[in-house]
XYZ file of C-alpha atoms in Angstrom:
456
model
C -63.735 44.894 -16.129
C -64.687 48.290 -15.297
C -62.160 50.784 -14.236
C -62.059 54.353 -13.306
C -60.284 57.541 -13.988
C -58.469 57.778 -10.716
C -59.393 59.675 -7.592
C -58.464 63.089 -6.442
C -57.651 61.744 -3.023
C -54.044 60.498 -3.002
C -54.627 57.091 -1.444
C -57.210 56.078 -4.004
C -55.104 57.525 -6.787
C -52.645 54.838 -5.827
C -55.166 52.045 -6.058
C -57.433 53.474 -8.705
C -60.252 51.270 -9.863
C -59.880 48.638 -12.392
C -62.999 47.816 -14.133
C -62.256 47.719 -17.730
C -59.129 46.301 -19.202
C -59.194 49.343 -21.279
C -58.090 51.508 -18.441
C -55.754 49.467 -16.524
C -52.874 51.624 -17.466
C -51.510 53.271 -14.343
C -48.908 51.021 -12.665
C -50.667 47.999 -11.234
C -54.110 49.575 -11.581
C -56.476 49.348 -14.488
C -58.240 52.513 -15.450
C -61.322 53.018 -17.521
C -62.566 56.357 -18.502
C -65.762 57.119 -16.683
C -66.056 54.521 -14.135
C -65.208 55.927 -10.788
C -68.642 57.290 -10.472
C -70.267 54.173 -9.273
C -70.725 51.804 -6.461
C -73.316 49.383 -5.435
C -75.425 49.736 -2.405
C -74.119 47.400 0.280
C -77.117 45.994 2.024
C -78.895 49.298 1.389
C -82.026 48.947 -0.686
C -82.505 52.233 -2.476
C -86.013 51.594 -3.673
C -87.359 54.813 -2.183
C -84.399 56.990 -3.145
C -84.164 58.936 -6.330
C -80.491 58.125 -6.820
C -79.220 54.702 -7.730
C -76.347 53.279 -5.679
C -74.095 54.111 -8.607
C -75.180 57.753 -8.548
C -74.961 57.909 -4.757
C -71.359 56.784 -4.827
C -70.510 59.334 -7.500
C -72.077 62.090 -5.457
C -70.375 61.133 -2.211
C -66.982 60.659 -3.817
C -67.285 64.076 -5.400
C -67.727 65.548 -1.923
C -64.441 63.962 -0.805
C -62.666 65.384 -3.850
C -63.978 68.872 -3.225
C -63.035 68.794 0.458
C -59.550 67.566 -0.394
C -59.004 70.286 -2.981
C -60.135 72.917 -0.479
C -57.877 71.408 2.215
C -60.929 71.050 4.431
C -59.863 68.094 6.568
C -62.943 68.131 8.776
C -65.193 68.183 5.752
C -63.127 65.431 4.164
C -63.388 63.262 7.265
C -67.159 63.708 7.406
C -67.503 62.879 3.711
C -65.316 59.780 4.072
C -67.253 58.589 7.132
C -70.487 58.891 5.166
C -68.921 57.007 2.273
C -67.727 54.318 4.688
C -71.210 54.046 6.190
C -72.985 53.747 2.850
C -70.336 51.674 1.087
C -68.416 49.597 3.656
C -67.035 47.292 0.973
C -64.481 49.824 -0.305
C -61.306 48.617 1.438
C -59.276 51.747 0.579
C -61.418 54.025 2.743
C -59.849 53.056 6.127
C -56.444 54.156 4.842
C -57.892 57.456 3.673
C -59.587 57.986 7.037
C -56.370 57.175 8.917
C -54.552 59.825 6.929
C -57.084 62.586 7.517
C -57.580 61.719 11.218
C -53.821 61.934 11.730
C -53.772 65.367 10.109
C -56.549 66.434 12.460
C -54.537 65.223 15.449
C -56.922 62.387 16.281
C -54.212 59.794 16.858
C -56.474 57.191 18.422
C -58.865 57.146 15.496
C -55.983 57.172 13.013
C -54.465 54.090 14.632
C -57.794 52.247 14.596
C -58.257 52.885 10.890
C -54.683 51.767 10.174
C -55.287 48.577 12.148
C -58.413 47.938 10.083
C -56.399 48.341 6.880
C -53.519 46.038 7.816
C -55.937 43.444 9.224
C -57.188 42.994 5.658
C -53.666 42.151 4.514
C -53.212 45.551 2.866
C -50.208 47.855 2.849
C -51.215 51.417 3.755
C -48.701 54.155 2.993
C -47.146 55.706 6.065
C -44.792 58.186 4.401
C -47.210 61.102 4.785
C -45.978 63.718 7.258
C -49.301 63.487 9.052
C -48.032 60.276 10.684
C -44.791 61.835 12.003
C -46.141 62.389 15.536
C -47.348 58.794 15.780
C -44.067 57.519 14.461
C -41.972 59.548 16.937
C -44.159 58.348 19.794
C -43.553 54.731 18.763
C -47.259 54.157 18.211
C -46.740 52.907 14.678
C -44.341 50.120 15.626
C -46.952 47.342 15.660
C -48.533 48.656 12.451
C -45.154 48.740 10.700
C -44.478 45.159 11.809
C -47.825 44.009 10.407
C -47.177 45.858 7.160
C -43.878 44.021 6.782
C -45.744 40.740 7.213
C -48.214 41.862 4.559
C -45.243 42.543 2.263
C -44.042 38.945 2.549
C -43.594 37.100 -0.720
C -46.138 34.308 -1.196
C -46.393 31.929 -4.140
C -48.034 28.503 -4.317
C -47.845 28.237 -8.099
C -45.357 27.106 -10.701
C -44.716 28.353 -14.190
C -46.326 26.540 -17.119
C -45.122 28.733 -19.983
C -44.404 32.317 -20.974
C -46.101 33.994 -23.928
C -44.127 36.053 -26.397
C -43.938 38.707 -27.722
C -44.186 40.932 -24.620
C -46.552 43.493 -26.171
C -49.718 41.374 -26.364
C -51.425 42.562 -23.150
C -52.939 39.195 -22.297
C -56.304 39.656 -20.602
C -58.110 36.320 -20.268
C -57.595 32.581 -20.589
C -59.933 29.702 -21.472
C -59.363 25.973 -21.919
C -60.509 23.729 -24.759
C -60.698 20.230 -23.243
C -61.198 18.413 -26.515
C -58.361 20.228 -28.231
C -56.279 20.160 -25.028
C -55.230 23.731 -25.574
C -55.464 27.134 -23.948
C -56.994 30.144 -25.635
C -55.712 33.585 -24.686
C -57.007 37.052 -25.527
C -54.760 39.903 -26.617
C -55.935 43.475 -26.152
C -53.008 45.240 -27.824
C -52.667 42.946 -30.847
C -56.447 42.525 -31.273
C -56.482 38.754 -31.524
C -56.997 35.374 -29.890
C -54.095 32.959 -29.693
C -54.010 29.270 -28.872
C -51.268 27.572 -26.845
C -50.437 24.013 -25.901
C -49.185 22.943 -22.480
C -45.683 23.146 -23.944
C -46.076 26.854 -24.588
C -46.178 26.547 -28.369
C -48.596 29.250 -29.486
C -50.228 30.309 -32.743
C -52.813 32.803 -33.868
C -56.373 31.531 -33.682
C -58.309 34.618 -34.801
C -56.917 38.036 -35.725
C -58.341 41.417 -36.681
C -57.329 40.639 -40.277
C -59.837 37.771 -40.510
C -62.619 39.182 -42.668
C -65.440 37.230 -40.991
C -64.660 38.776 -37.633
C -64.265 42.416 -38.580
C -64.374 44.660 -36.781
C -62.332 42.823 -34.166
C -60.993 45.247 -31.581
C -59.071 44.445 -28.432
C -60.153 41.005 -27.213
C -61.074 40.770 -23.553
C -63.012 37.874 -22.011
C -62.945 34.271 -23.234
C -65.064 31.291 -22.212
C -65.430 27.855 -23.762
C -69.079 26.803 -23.773
C -69.810 23.782 -21.498
C -70.697 21.801 -24.631
C -67.125 22.262 -25.818
C -68.346 23.333 -29.253
C -68.166 27.096 -28.939
C -65.859 29.831 -27.779
C -67.429 32.992 -26.404
C -65.365 36.177 -26.650
C -65.853 39.855 -25.960
C -64.185 42.596 -27.986
C -64.051 46.344 -27.466
C -62.519 49.355 -29.177
C -59.822 50.544 -26.771
C -57.036 53.129 -26.949
C -54.539 50.394 -26.096
C -54.900 48.597 -29.436
C -52.003 48.518 -31.866
C -54.224 50.104 -34.511
C -56.945 52.176 -32.900
C -59.711 54.191 -34.484
C -60.802 56.767 -31.914
C -64.124 57.175 -33.700
C -64.970 53.585 -32.732
C -64.374 54.007 -28.996
C -67.316 52.748 -26.969
C -68.200 50.039 -29.478
C -68.066 46.448 -28.330
C -69.526 43.028 -29.037
C -70.030 39.510 -27.748
C -68.935 36.833 -30.233
C -70.017 33.196 -30.517
C -67.348 31.191 -32.337
C -67.283 27.619 -33.619
C -64.141 26.180 -32.011
C -63.423 23.524 -34.617
C -64.348 25.480 -37.714
C -62.905 28.738 -36.325
C -65.996 30.427 -37.717
C -68.181 33.215 -36.384
C -71.670 31.915 -35.594
C -73.244 35.038 -34.108
C -72.267 38.588 -33.179
C -74.087 40.576 -30.484
C -73.072 44.220 -30.716
C -73.450 46.632 -27.809
C -76.299 49.085 -28.051
C -75.188 52.211 -29.894
C -74.692 55.350 -27.863
C -73.353 55.695 -24.360
C -70.204 54.125 -22.990
C -70.057 50.342 -23.017
C -67.487 47.704 -22.324
C -68.458 44.089 -22.738
C -65.813 42.793 -20.401
C -65.816 39.720 -18.219
C -68.176 36.774 -18.420
C -69.008 33.232 -17.417
C -71.193 30.460 -18.841
C -73.738 28.166 -17.198
C -74.075 24.437 -17.808
C -77.280 25.038 -19.794
C -75.492 27.438 -22.155
C -76.585 30.748 -20.621
C -73.911 33.467 -20.841
C -73.483 36.170 -18.209
C -71.571 39.279 -19.284
C -70.538 42.306 -17.249
C -70.322 45.790 -18.721
C -67.517 47.499 -16.849
C -68.249 50.923 -18.242
C -72.028 51.200 -17.859
C -72.072 49.015 -14.738
C -74.713 46.711 -16.213
C -74.869 42.939 -16.009
C -76.322 41.067 -18.987
C -77.499 37.534 -19.661
C -77.816 35.850 -23.036
C -80.078 32.877 -22.421
C -79.477 29.695 -24.352
C -83.012 29.765 -25.751
C -83.022 33.482 -26.620
C -81.125 35.548 -29.125
C -80.827 38.873 -27.346
C -78.853 40.231 -24.427
C -81.038 41.326 -21.519
C -80.231 43.072 -18.255
C -80.143 40.758 -15.275
C -80.470 43.500 -12.632
C -81.554 47.161 -12.794
C -79.106 49.740 -14.107
C -77.145 51.452 -11.363
C -76.871 48.343 -9.206
C -73.128 48.009 -9.830
C -70.280 50.418 -10.284
C -67.795 48.181 -12.015
C -68.867 44.524 -12.272
C -66.071 42.108 -13.104
C -65.926 38.345 -13.751
C -69.165 36.643 -12.630
C -68.900 33.177 -11.071
C -71.692 30.649 -10.602
C -72.151 28.693 -7.388
C -71.753 24.934 -7.733
C -75.539 24.458 -7.844
C -75.857 27.442 -10.232
C -78.520 29.043 -8.054
C -76.337 32.043 -7.228
C -74.266 34.281 -9.441
C -71.357 35.869 -7.584
C -70.456 39.248 -9.051
C -67.345 41.088 -7.880
C -67.707 44.839 -8.053
C -64.285 46.406 -8.356
C -65.068 49.051 -5.764
C -67.819 47.461 -3.672
C -66.979 43.845 -2.925
C -68.793 40.674 -3.941
C -72.531 40.424 -4.543
C -74.569 37.220 -4.741
C -77.519 37.361 -7.124
C -80.268 34.775 -6.748
C -81.027 33.468 -10.226
C -84.490 32.521 -8.998
C -85.814 35.904 -7.911
C -82.853 38.205 -8.801
C -82.508 39.381 -5.202
C -79.053 40.635 -4.242
C -77.049 40.088 -1.079
C -73.517 41.285 -0.406
C -70.892 38.990 1.061
C -69.693 39.807 4.562
C -66.815 38.331 6.532
C -66.369 37.121 10.104
C -62.975 38.875 10.179
C -61.687 41.957 8.308
C -61.381 41.104 4.617
C -60.775 43.084 1.426
C -63.374 41.754 -1.003
C -63.023 44.521 -3.583
C -60.413 45.122 -6.290
C -61.229 41.715 -7.818
C -60.814 41.283 -11.570
C -61.182 37.513 -11.947
C -63.456 35.458 -9.661
C -63.772 31.649 -9.663
C -65.780 29.127 -7.645
C -64.007 26.283 -5.836
C -65.182 23.532 -3.505
C -64.276 25.701 -0.517
C -65.476 29.054 -1.747
C -64.003 31.564 -4.167
C -60.655 32.478 -5.660
C -60.208 36.144 -6.482
C -57.487 37.793 -8.543
C -57.147 41.218 -6.915
C -55.283 43.709 -9.058
C -57.066 46.648 -7.426
C -55.618 46.220 -3.932
C -52.203 47.001 -2.510
C -50.603 44.556 -2.746
C -52.010 42.956 -5.862
C -52.651 39.339 -5.066
C -54.490 36.077 -5.652
C -56.567 35.080 -2.633
C -58.923 32.315 -1.613
C -62.072 33.234 0.308
C -63.505 30.313 2.224
C -67.268 30.418 2.709
C -69.144 29.214 5.785
C -72.444 30.168 4.135
C -73.349 31.312 0.610
C -72.829 34.991 1.550
C -70.476 34.662 4.535
C -66.688 34.547 4.300
C -65.201 32.484 7.112
C -61.552 33.180 6.340
C -59.199 34.206 3.567
C -55.750 33.112 2.478
C -53.213 34.839 0.255
C -52.055 32.438 -2.468
C -49.876 34.783 -4.528
C -48.449 38.202 -3.669
C -45.320 40.332 -3.521
C -42.994 38.404 -5.796
C -41.011 39.746 -8.726
C -42.742 38.758 -11.938
C -46.304 38.713 -10.607
C -46.829 42.041 -12.359
C -50.458 42.758 -13.033
C -52.383 39.439 -12.752
C -55.754 39.370 -14.481
C -57.787 36.184 -14.989
C -57.638 32.429 -14.709
C -59.384 29.172 -15.525
C -59.991 26.001 -13.514
C -58.973 22.800 -15.283
C -59.640 19.691 -13.217
C -57.994 20.214 -9.835
C -55.673 22.946 -11.071
C -56.077 26.691 -11.336
C -54.260 28.294 -14.275
C -53.888 32.059 -14.207
C -52.217 34.974 -15.984
C -49.371 36.931 -14.388
C -47.374 39.847 -15.749
C -50.193 40.589 -18.197
C -48.586 43.809 -19.424
C -51.210 46.227 -18.144
C -48.686 47.803 -15.782
C -46.415 48.640 -18.742
C -48.920 50.406 -21.005
C -49.714 54.113 -20.927
C -52.900 55.953 -21.852
C -51.678 56.380 -25.423
C -51.205 52.642 -25.909
C -47.389 52.665 -25.791
C -45.920 49.644 -24.037
C -42.671 49.798 -22.083
C -40.112 46.982 -22.565
C -40.505 43.912 -20.399
C -41.115 40.195 -20.352
C -44.179 38.546 -21.842
C -47.135 37.349 -19.825
C -46.753 34.075 -17.962
C -49.238 31.268 -17.383
C -48.859 29.657 -13.977
C -50.804 26.959 -12.190
C -51.502 25.830 -8.642
C -53.335 22.884 -7.192
C -56.668 23.922 -5.741
C -56.722 23.851 -1.953
C -59.098 21.335 -0.401
C-alpha cells in the first residue's frame, strides 16, 4: 500500500502507482501523496552511493518529467533508458520508450519496446500520433493483434457474495476459521465488518467504539495463526466519511481479541513524517510483518517483543505492499508497487529481486500470496488490472505466469485476498475506482467477494 501522486509523463499518469489505499483514487489506480519518489534498487547494491535506491528513483524520474515538459525528446529518451537500466522492474517504461522513440523517428526501436510491453500481457496505448507512420506502414498489425489478445476477458472465479452498501471501499479480507467468518476492512466507513459465507454481514468494530478510538480508515487485516487475535492497520485518510485533516499521517497497528472483540494493544506510528501502516502478513510463530506504503519502510513486530522495528534499511523500497512468506518461512516476498518483487532472507536480511525466464510484469502488485506453485498477485497497478499466478522454478526465478482474472465487467479495482484451504477468496470492485481525492464516491455496486480453486 503505497501509492504515488501520478507522473508527468502521460503513460505513467495512466498507470500511476498504487501504494497506499489512501491514494488509489484515479480510475483503476491508487494514489498516495508523496510516493512516486521511490524505487528499490534492482540487483544494484548501493552501499557506496550517497543516494538510497528510493532517492535515486526520485532523481531519475524527475529528469524524465523535466525533459517531457521541455519537449526534449532526446533528453527524455536518455533519461528513460537510464531509468530502465537502473530499475528494470518498472513494466511501464517500455511503453514510454516506445512512444518517445516513435516521435524521434526510430521505428525499429519503437517496435521493439512495444513488443516488450505486449509480451508482458500489457495493453500499451497506440492512439498517440507518434505511431501514425508505423500504423500506415502496417508495422503495428502484429502488435495490435497481440493487444487484442491481452484484452481478452479471463475469469476462473465465481461469486460468493456482494457487500452492501456500495460506499464502504473494501480494502482487505481475512478469515476466522473458528468462527467460520470473513472479516473485511472499510476505509470510507472506518470500520471492520464480519460476513458469513451466505453474505450476511454485520459491524464488528466501528470508529464509534470507545476502546478503539481513534479508528481511522481500516486497511490491512490478518488473523493470527493461533486464531485468537485479529491484526488490523488503520490510517487517517482523506477518503474517510468523517476526516480530520489535522490527523493525516497518523496510523497504527492494532491487536484485537477476536472472541472478546477487545483491543489488546495499539502500536502507533512514530510521530512526524508521512506514514501509512498498510499491508501485512503474519508468521506461524506470531511475528507480524507490516509495510509502510508512504515512507517505504518494512517493519516487523516479533512475537517476543513489544516494539515495531525496521526489517531492512530505509530507502530500500519505494512502495512496499502485501508481504508473503515462503512455505518454509525462510523468505519474505515483498512486492514493491513500482519495482517488482523482492525476496528478503529472514536469516541474514539479504535481498534478491525476482527475475523471469520470459517477459513478465512483476510490479503493480497490491496483494501477494504464496501457493504451492509460487505466488498469486493482485495487480491493480498494471493495464489491464488483473489477478495473475507466477510459477517459480527457484525461490527468486519466475518460470511462467498465467492470467487468472482480467478484462471483465465488474472486476473494477481488485485489492486483496485470503487463502482458505484450497480456495483463494479475493475482493473485486472494491470502490477505489469510484472515489475522488475529496472522498466523494460515485454511484455503483458494492464490492464483491469471489473465489477460485488454487491451481496445482
